[in-house]
PDB file of C-alpha atoms in Angstrom:
ATOM      1  CA  ARG A   1      32.770 -22.310  -4.095  1.00 50.00           C
ATOM      2  CA  SER A   2      30.922 -21.261  -0.803  1.00 55.00           C
ATOM      3  CA  ARG A   3      30.791 -18.000   0.842  1.00 58.00           C
ATOM      4  CA  GLN A   4      32.080 -17.841   4.998  1.00 60.00           C
ATOM      5  CA  LYS A   5      30.156 -15.318   6.815  1.00 59.00           C
ATOM      6  CA  ARG A   6      31.813 -11.958   7.394  1.00 59.00           C
ATOM      7  CA  ARG A   7      31.900 -11.385  11.440  1.00 59.00           C
ATOM      8  CA  ARG A   8      32.172  -8.050  12.828  1.00 61.00           C
ATOM      9  CA  ARG A   9      33.994  -7.041  15.615  1.00 66.00           C
ATOM     10  CA  ARG A  10      31.830  -4.811  17.821  1.00 65.00           C
ATOM     11  CA  LYS A  11      33.777  -2.094  18.843  1.00 69.00           C
ATOM     12  CA  MET A  12      33.352  -1.947  22.609  1.00 70.00           C
ATOM     13  CA  ASP A  13      33.691   1.284  24.880  1.00 69.00           C
ATOM     14  CA  GLU A  14      35.312   0.894  28.302  1.00 73.00           C
ATOM     15  CA  THR A  15      32.023  -0.433  30.471  1.00 75.00           C
ATOM     16  CA  GLY A  16      32.437  -3.460  27.667  1.00 72.00           C
ATOM     17  CA  GLN A  17      29.404  -2.156  25.954  1.00 68.00           C
ATOM     18  CA  PRO A  18      29.385  -2.378  21.874  1.00 67.00           C
ATOM     19  CA  GLN A  19      30.222   1.108  20.497  1.00 63.00           C
ATOM     20  CA  ARG A  20      26.859   2.085  19.029  1.00 60.00           C
ATOM     21  CA  HIS A  21      25.434   2.791  22.579  1.00 53.00           C
ATOM     22  CA  LEU A  22      28.047   5.697  23.361  1.00 52.00           C
ATOM     23  CA  LYS A  23      27.498   7.201  20.201  1.00 58.00           C
ATOM     24  CA  ARG A  24      23.472   7.554  21.183  1.00 62.00           C
ATOM     25  CA  ARG A  25      24.967   9.028  25.122  1.00 62.00           C
ATOM     26  CA  LYS A  26      27.502  11.177  23.540  1.00 65.00           C
ATOM     27  CA  ARG A  27      24.164  12.451  20.855  1.00 66.00           C
ATOM     28  CA  ARG A  28      21.686  12.729  24.651  1.00 66.00           C
ATOM     29  CA  GLU A  29      24.595  14.762  25.857  1.00 68.00           C
ATOM     30  CA  ARG A  30      25.917  17.115  23.324  1.00 66.00           C
ATOM     31  CA  GLY A  31      21.255  17.968  23.363  1.00 64.00           C
ATOM     32  CA  ALA A  32      21.390  18.819  26.116  1.00 61.00           C
ATOM     33  CA  ALA A  33      25.180  21.042  26.466  1.00 58.00           C
ATOM     34  CA  HIS A  34      22.969  22.944  23.533  1.00 55.00           C
ATOM     35  CA  ALA A  35      20.744  23.983  25.877  1.00 55.00           C
ATOM     36  CA  THR A  36      20.643  26.954  27.722  1.00 54.00           C
ATOM     37  CA  HIS A  37      19.638  27.780  30.534  1.00 53.00           C
ATOM     38  CA  THR A  38      18.175  32.077  30.346  1.00 55.00           C
ATOM     39  CA  PRO A  39      17.827  33.511  34.107  1.00 54.00           C
ATOM     40  CA  ALA A  40      14.718  35.848  34.176  1.00 54.00           C
ATOM     41  CA  PRO A  41      13.161  38.313  36.890  1.00 55.00           C
ATOM     42  CA  ALA A  42      12.743  37.089  40.236  1.00 56.00           C
ATOM     43  CA  THR A  43       9.121  37.139  39.716  1.00 56.00           C
ATOM     44  CA  ALA A  44       8.726  34.201  37.374  1.00 52.00           C
ATOM     45  CA  PRO A  45      10.669  31.607  37.395  1.00 53.00           C
ATOM     46  CA  ALA A  46      13.367  30.341  35.388  1.00 53.00           C
ATOM     47  CA  VAL A  47      12.941  28.800  31.514  1.00 55.00           C
ATOM     48  CA  VAL A  48      15.188  26.766  30.071  1.00 54.00           C
ATOM     49  CA  GLN A  49      15.128  27.671  26.147  1.00 56.00           C
ATOM     50  CA  ARG A  50      15.965  25.999  23.221  1.00 57.00           C
ATOM     51  CA  GLN A  51      18.480  26.613  19.992  1.00 58.00           C
ATOM     52  CA  ALA A  52      16.034  27.801  17.226  1.00 57.00           C
ATOM     53  CA  SER A  53      15.634  24.863  14.754  1.00 58.00           C
ATOM     54  CA  ARG A  54      18.126  24.317  11.587  1.00 62.00           C
ATOM     55  CA  SER A  55      15.162  24.916   9.249  1.00 60.00           C
ATOM     56  CA  ARG A  56      15.045  28.885   7.580  1.00 65.00           C
ATOM     57  CA  SER A  57      10.878  28.639   7.770  1.00 64.00           C
ATOM     58  CA  ALA A  58       8.449  29.757   9.822  1.00 65.00           C
ATOM     59  CA  PRO A  59       6.961  27.022  11.950  1.00 65.00           C
ATOM     60  CA  ARG A  60       3.543  26.232  10.987  1.00 66.00           C
ATOM     61  CA  ALA A  61       1.235  24.457  13.064  1.00 70.00           C
ATOM     62  CA  VAL A  62       0.982  20.816  11.127  1.00 68.00           C
ATOM     63  CA  GLU A  63      -3.459  20.131   9.876  1.00 72.00           C
ATOM     64  CA  PRO A  64      -4.005  16.209  10.485  1.00 71.00           C
ATOM     65  CA  LYS A  65      -4.957  14.681   7.042  1.00 65.00           C
ATOM     66  CA  PRO A  66      -7.958  13.211   5.755  1.00 66.00           C
ATOM     67  CA  PRO A  67      -8.011   9.470   5.566  1.00 65.00           C
ATOM     68  CA  LEU A  68      -7.736   8.610   1.715  1.00 58.00           C
ATOM     69  CA  GLN A  69     -10.670   8.381  -0.018  1.00 53.00           C
ATOM     70  CA  ARG A  70     -10.569   7.308  -3.953  1.00 55.00           C
ATOM     71  CA  LYS A  71     -12.792  10.600  -5.855  1.00 54.00           C
ATOM     72  CA  ARG A  72     -14.550   8.595  -8.602  1.00 53.00           C
ATOM     73  CA  GLY A  73     -15.338  10.615 -11.736  1.00 54.00           C
ATOM     74  CA  PRO A  74     -18.013  10.410 -14.154  1.00 50.00           C
ATOM     75  CA  GLU A  75     -16.810   7.697 -16.143  1.00 50.00           C
ATOM     76  CA  GLN A  76     -16.592   5.015 -13.849  1.00 59.00           C
ATOM     77  CA  GLN A  77     -19.932   4.958 -12.760  1.00 78.00           C
ATOM     78  CA  GLY A  78     -20.939   2.216 -12.985  1.00 89.00           C
ATOM     79  CA  ILE A  79     -22.182  -1.653 -11.634  1.00 92.00           C
ATOM     80  CA  ARG A  80     -18.592  -3.590 -10.335  1.00 94.00           C
ATOM     81  CA  VAL A  81     -18.365  -7.147 -11.300  1.00 95.00           C
ATOM     82  CA  ARG A  82     -15.775  -8.913  -9.423  1.00 95.00           C
ATOM     83  CA  VAL A  83     -15.192 -12.899 -10.986  1.00 95.00           C
ATOM     84  CA  GLU A  84     -12.392 -14.712  -9.388  1.00 95.00           C
ATOM     85  CA  ASN A  85     -10.692 -17.810  -9.750  1.00 94.00           C
ATOM     86  CA  LEU A  86      -9.244 -16.289 -13.439  1.00 95.00           C
ATOM     87  CA  PRO A  87      -7.270 -18.775 -15.778  1.00 94.00           C
ATOM     88  CA  SER A  88      -3.233 -17.974 -15.089  1.00 92.00           C
ATOM     89  CA  ASP A  89      -2.408 -17.228 -18.149  1.00 93.00           C
ATOM     90  CA  MET A  90      -5.469 -14.900 -19.177  1.00 92.00           C
ATOM     91  CA  ASN A  91      -4.196 -10.828 -20.177  1.00 93.00           C
ATOM     92  CA  LEU A  92      -6.255  -7.686 -19.639  1.00 94.00           C
ATOM     93  CA  GLU A  93      -7.261  -7.996 -23.099  1.00 94.00           C
ATOM     94  CA  GLU A  94      -9.313 -11.224 -23.215  1.00 93.00           C
ATOM     95  CA  PHE A  95     -10.997 -10.244 -19.591  1.00 94.00           C
ATOM     96  CA  ARG A  96     -12.528  -7.363 -21.042  1.00 95.00           C
ATOM     97  CA  ASN A  97     -13.169  -8.424 -24.565  1.00 93.00           C
ATOM     98  CA  THR A  98     -15.159 -11.000 -22.143  1.00 92.00           C
ATOM     99  CA  GLY A  99     -17.139  -8.160 -20.435  1.00 93.00           C
ATOM    100  CA  LEU A 100     -17.830  -6.753 -24.543  1.00 93.00           C
ATOM    101  CA  ASP A 101     -20.177  -9.852 -25.166  1.00 92.00           C
ATOM    102  CA  PHE A 102     -22.542  -8.423 -22.277  1.00 92.00           C
ATOM    103  CA  GLY A 103     -22.696  -5.134 -22.501  1.00 91.00           C
ATOM    104  CA  GLU A 104     -20.650  -1.697 -22.763  1.00 92.00           C
ATOM    105  CA  VAL A 105     -17.401  -2.122 -20.064  1.00 93.00           C
ATOM    106  CA  ILE A 106     -16.389   0.632 -18.606  1.00 93.00           C
ATOM    107  CA  GLU A 107     -13.374  -0.234 -16.635  1.00 93.00           C
ATOM    108  CA  VAL A 108     -11.228  -3.536 -16.977  1.00 94.00           C
ATOM    109  CA  LYS A 109      -9.064  -4.464 -13.360  1.00 95.00           C
ATOM    110  CA  LEU A 110      -6.915  -8.122 -12.915  1.00 95.00           C
ATOM    111  CA  TRP A 111      -4.768  -8.952 -10.603  1.00 94.00           C
ATOM    112  CA  LYS A 112      -3.208 -11.865  -9.054  1.00 95.00           C
ATOM    113  CA  THR A 113      -3.931 -14.473  -6.194  1.00 93.00           C
ATOM    114  CA  LYS A 114      -1.540 -16.496  -3.864  1.00 93.00           C
ATOM    115  CA  ASP A 115      -3.164 -18.970  -5.260  1.00 92.00           C
ATOM    116  CA  GLY A 116      -1.754 -18.673  -8.460  1.00 91.00           C
ATOM    117  CA  SER A 117      -5.444 -18.049 -10.954  1.00 93.00           C
ATOM    118  CA  LYS A 118      -6.615 -14.434 -11.168  1.00 95.00           C
ATOM    119  CA  THR A 119      -9.416 -11.706 -10.096  1.00 95.00           C
ATOM    120  CA  GLY A 120     -10.619  -9.124 -11.650  1.00 96.00           C
ATOM    121  CA  HIS A 121     -12.769  -5.862 -11.799  1.00 95.00           C
ATOM    122  CA  ILE A 122     -15.280  -5.582 -15.241  1.00 95.00           C
ATOM    123  CA  THR A 123     -17.004  -2.003 -15.019  1.00 94.00           C
ATOM    124  CA  PHE A 124     -20.799  -2.171 -16.856  1.00 93.00           C
ATOM    125  CA  VAL A 125     -22.658   0.960 -18.011  1.00 91.00           C
ATOM    126  CA  GLU A 126     -25.539   1.437 -15.210  1.00 87.00           C
ATOM    127  CA  GLY A 127     -28.443  -0.132 -19.036  1.00 85.00           C
ATOM    128  CA  THR A 128     -26.228  -3.818 -18.406  1.00 85.00           C
ATOM    129  CA  ASP A 129     -28.444  -6.711 -17.398  1.00 90.00           C
ATOM    130  CA  VAL A 130     -26.363  -7.894 -14.457  1.00 90.00           C
ATOM    131  CA  ALA A 131     -28.443 -11.038 -13.787  1.00 92.00           C
ATOM    132  CA  ARG A 132     -27.176 -12.087 -17.414  1.00 93.00           C
ATOM    133  CA  VAL A 133     -23.296 -11.972 -16.190  1.00 93.00           C
ATOM    134  CA  LEU A 134     -23.888 -13.064 -13.031  1.00 93.00           C
ATOM    135  CA  SER A 135     -25.925 -15.815 -14.835  1.00 94.00           C
ATOM    136  CA  LYS A 136     -23.112 -16.545 -17.496  1.00 93.00           C
ATOM    137  CA  LEU A 137     -20.528 -16.191 -16.235  1.00 92.00           C
ATOM    138  CA  ASP A 138     -20.914 -17.942 -12.590  1.00 93.00           C
ATOM    139  CA  ASN A 139     -19.651 -20.805 -12.132  1.00 93.00           C
ATOM    140  CA  ARG A 140     -18.296 -21.189 -15.755  1.00 92.00           C
ATOM    141  CA  ARG A 141     -15.474 -22.898 -16.932  1.00 91.00           C
ATOM    142  CA  VAL A 142     -13.018 -22.216 -19.210  1.00 87.00           C
ATOM    143  CA  GLU A 143     -10.628 -23.865 -21.424  1.00 87.00           C
ATOM    144  CA  GLY A 144      -8.012 -25.185 -20.148  1.00 88.00           C
ATOM    145  CA  TRP A 145      -8.222 -24.511 -15.898  1.00 87.00           C
ATOM    146  CA  ASP A 146      -9.732 -27.111 -13.397  1.00 90.00           C
ATOM    147  CA  ARG A 147     -11.036 -24.318 -11.940  1.00 92.00           C
ATOM    148  CA  ARG A 148     -15.470 -23.067 -12.308  1.00 94.00           C
ATOM    149  CA  LEU A 149     -15.550 -19.240 -11.959  1.00 94.00           C
ATOM    150  CA  HIS A 150     -16.694 -17.477  -9.546  1.00 94.00           C
ATOM    151  CA  CYS A 151     -18.661 -14.415 -10.087  1.00 95.00           C
ATOM    152  CA  PHE A 152     -20.473 -11.375  -7.787  1.00 93.00           C
ATOM    153  CA  VAL A 153     -21.465  -7.993  -8.194  1.00 93.00           C
ATOM    154  CA  ALA A 154     -18.716  -6.021  -6.244  1.00 87.00           C
ATOM    155  CA  SER A 155     -20.463  -2.712  -5.845  1.00 79.00           C
ATOM    156  CA  HIS A 156     -22.800  -0.400  -7.642  1.00 70.00           C
ATOM    157  CA  MET A 157     -21.845   2.742  -8.380  1.00 65.00           C
ATOM    158  CA  SER A 158     -24.486   5.718  -9.068  1.00 60.00           C
ATOM    159  CA  LYS A 159     -24.418   9.199  -9.269  1.00 55.00           C
ATOM    160  CA  VAL A 160     -24.500  10.694  -6.379  1.00 47.00           C
TER     161      VAL A 160
END
């Protein structure tokens, strides 16, 4: 059974334009009608006053917000190593166990990439031998996976 497209017929106004434009025009006209003109003394120019807003709270100054930045706590201090081209069937626990072979792991993150593989971050404590981690993981083959891993230091987070 095939589906047929339903076409909505637009209502047209007297000028032949779709009615939605007419609604916008009416809204604008309505907004202009709500503004009231109050005569001022002869020495000051005439001032157009708008009606009070619908909100009941007093108007407040809006301060610009600073750019969003992640705050790293003391538990996230360490050395972050990024590993790319991980197998698509690898889960977070397997990835954590891979990192535990080289030292104490603080944090593990894993996500999928567009090409079907996964990429992840392992954050090690400060004293970990990162050169050993890189030498063992970089260019390593994983069983059942046709690609080689690519590993490098993503960032070094120290106490400030």
